[in-house]
Amino acid sequence: MKLVIATRNPNKLEEIRAIFQINSLEIIDLRSYPELAPTEEDGATFEENAIKKAREAALATGEWVLADDSGLAVEALHGEPGVFSARYAGEPSDYRANNAKLLDALAGQTTRAAVFHCVIALSSPDGTARTVQGICRGTITNTPSGTRGFGYDPLFVPEGNTRTFAQLDAEHKNAISHRAVALRLAISEWATLLDNTGSL
Ligand code: IMP
């Protein structure tokens, strides 16, 4: 069976492909559907946006679709940037500008706790959707470190570590990240269904 991953973010796609491995599935992504317009991410929550992305792509392609919506919630900023993580410093999305804005917002702040959130939505071809969630707790550094990963990775030290996500190798990030937690849950909840092409 085909499963479409509804993301145009190459870093997310790589992480999803590395973790979400179910033998019977032929995994493709939105590059196979260049005519599809991007989903407007106007939901108030990660869950709303993940469902919207999965459902729109499922109805447009007639396939089963998996979508990710994720972001960073910083305690001292009352949960910001949250659902606005990708466009925190404006549009188009610019990781360097987002990181600079976050460091400015936290200047002089000693409370540097933050949580990465990830919601994975699965939609059947008729638009019925379910979600699972994962989080990863950590702290925000004072300066960026590391060159791997994407987004806020150079600023985020996951709990129990001394290095940022951008300093860890992909295997390490994929063992503990918010996306990894959600995707492992997705496998345990939906693998049998996807193997047998059941219904949600
Ligand atoms: P989305 O494409 O609307 O889900 O936006 C996700 C945004 O959240 C990304 O553009 C990043 O800024 C941030 N983000 C989500 N997951 C990660 C991650 O694993 N590392 C770093 N930043 C992330």
Coordinates of N, CA, C and O and ligand atoms in Angstrom, one line a residue, residues 7 9 12 15 41 46 49 53 68-72 82-83 85-87 93 95 98 116-117 150-154 165 173 177-179, ligand 1:
T7 N 4.7 16.4 3.7 CA 5.6 17.5 4.1 C 6.4 17.9 2.9 O 6.8 17.1 2.1
N9 N 9.1 19.8 3.8 CA 10.4 20.0 4.6 C 11.3 18.8 4.5 O 11.0 17.8 5.0
K12 N 12.4 17.1 7.9 CA 11.4 16.3 8.5 C 11.2 15.0 7.8 O 11.0 14.0 8.4
E15 N 13.8 12.5 8.6 CA 13.6 12.0 10.0 C 12.4 11.0 10.0 O 12.5 9.9 10.6
E41 N -1.6 26.8 7.0 CA -1.5 26.3 8.4 C -2.1 27.4 9.4 O -1.3 28.1 10.0
F46 N -1.2 22.5 17.2 CA -0.5 21.6 16.3 C -1.4 20.5 15.8 O -1.3 20.1 14.6
N49 N -3.6 21.7 12.8 CA -2.7 21.9 11.6 C -2.3 20.5 11.0 O -2.4 20.3 9.8
K53 N -3.4 19.2 7.3 CA -2.4 18.8 6.3 C -2.7 17.4 5.8 O -2.7 17.1 4.6
D68 N 2.9 15.8 9.6 CA 3.6 16.2 10.9 C 3.3 17.7 11.1 O 3.5 18.5 10.2
D69 N 2.9 18.1 12.3 CA 3.0 19.5 12.6 C 3.7 19.6 13.9 O 3.5 18.8 14.9
S70 N 4.7 20.5 14.0 CA 5.5 20.5 15.2 C 6.0 21.9 15.5 O 5.8 22.8 14.6
G71 N 6.6 22.1 16.6 CA 7.1 23.4 17.0 C 7.7 23.4 18.4 O 7.6 22.4 19.1
L72 N 8.1 24.6 18.8 CA 8.8 24.8 20.0 C 8.0 25.7 21.0 O 7.6 26.8 20.5
G82 N 5.5 28.4 19.5 CA 4.3 27.5 19.3 C 4.0 27.2 17.9 O 4.9 26.8 17.1
V83 N 2.7 27.3 17.5 CA 2.3 27.0 16.2 C 2.9 28.0 15.1 O 2.9 27.7 13.9
S85 N 6.2 28.6 15.0 CA 7.6 28.3 15.1 C 8.3 28.5 13.7 O 9.3 29.1 13.6
A86 N 7.6 28.0 12.6 CA 8.3 28.1 11.3 C 8.4 29.6 10.9 O 9.4 29.9 10.2
R87 N 7.4 30.4 11.2 CA 7.5 31.8 10.7 C 7.6 32.8 11.9 O 7.0 33.9 11.8
S93 N 9.8 31.4 5.8 CA 10.5 30.8 7.0 C 12.0 30.9 6.9 O 12.6 30.6 5.9
Y95 N 15.3 30.0 9.3 CA 15.8 29.4 10.5 C 16.7 30.3 11.3 O 16.6 30.4 12.5
N98 N 14.8 33.2 12.9 CA 14.0 32.7 14.0 C 14.9 32.4 15.2 O 14.5 32.8 16.3
F116 N 9.7 20.8 22.8 CA 9.4 20.5 21.4 C 8.1 19.7 21.4 O 8.1 18.6 22.1
H117 N 7.2 20.0 20.5 CA 5.9 19.3 20.3 C 5.9 18.7 18.9 O 6.2 19.4 18.0
F150 N 17.9 21.0 11.7 CA 17.2 22.2 11.1 C 16.5 23.0 12.2 O 16.6 22.6 13.4
G151 N 15.9 24.1 11.8 CA 15.1 24.9 12.7 C 15.9 25.3 13.9 O 17.0 25.9 13.9
Y152 N 15.3 25.1 15.1 CA 15.8 25.5 16.4 C 16.8 24.5 16.9 O 17.3 24.7 18.1
D153 N 17.2 23.5 16.2 CA 18.2 22.5 16.7 C 19.4 23.1 17.3 O 19.9 22.6 18.3
P154 N 20.0 24.2 16.7 CA 21.3 24.7 17.3 C 21.1 25.3 18.7 O 22.1 25.6 19.4
F165 N 20.6 19.6 19.8 CA 20.2 18.7 18.7 C 21.1 18.8 17.5 O 21.4 17.8 16.8
K173 N 19.4 12.0 17.7 CA 18.2 12.8 17.7 C 17.0 11.9 17.5 O 16.0 12.1 18.1
S177 N 13.8 12.4 20.0 CA 13.1 13.7 19.6 C 11.6 13.5 19.8 O 11.0 12.4 19.8
H178 N 10.9 14.7 19.9 CA 9.5 14.7 19.9 C 8.9 14.0 18.7 O 7.9 13.3 18.8
R179 N 9.5 14.1 17.5 CA 9.0 13.4 16.3 C 9.2 11.9 16.4 O 8.3 11.1 16.0
Ligands
IMP1 P1 5.6 23.2 10.6 O1 6.2 22.8 9.3 O2 4.5 24.1 10.5 O3 5.3 21.9 11.4 O4 6.8 24.0 11.4 C1 7.7 23.3 12.2 C2 8.7 24.3 12.7 O5 9.0 24.0 14.0 C3 10.0 24.2 11.9 O6 10.1 25.1 10.8 C4 11.0 24.5 13.0 O7 11.2 25.8 13.1 C5 10.3 24.0 14.2 N1 10.7 22.5 14.5 C6 9.9 21.5 14.5 N2 10.5 20.3 14.7 C7 11.8 20.7 14.9 C8 13.0 19.9 15.1 O8 13.0 18.7 15.2 N3 14.1 20.7 15.2 C9 14.2 22.0 15.1 N4 13.1 22.8 14.8 C10 11.9 22.1 14.7

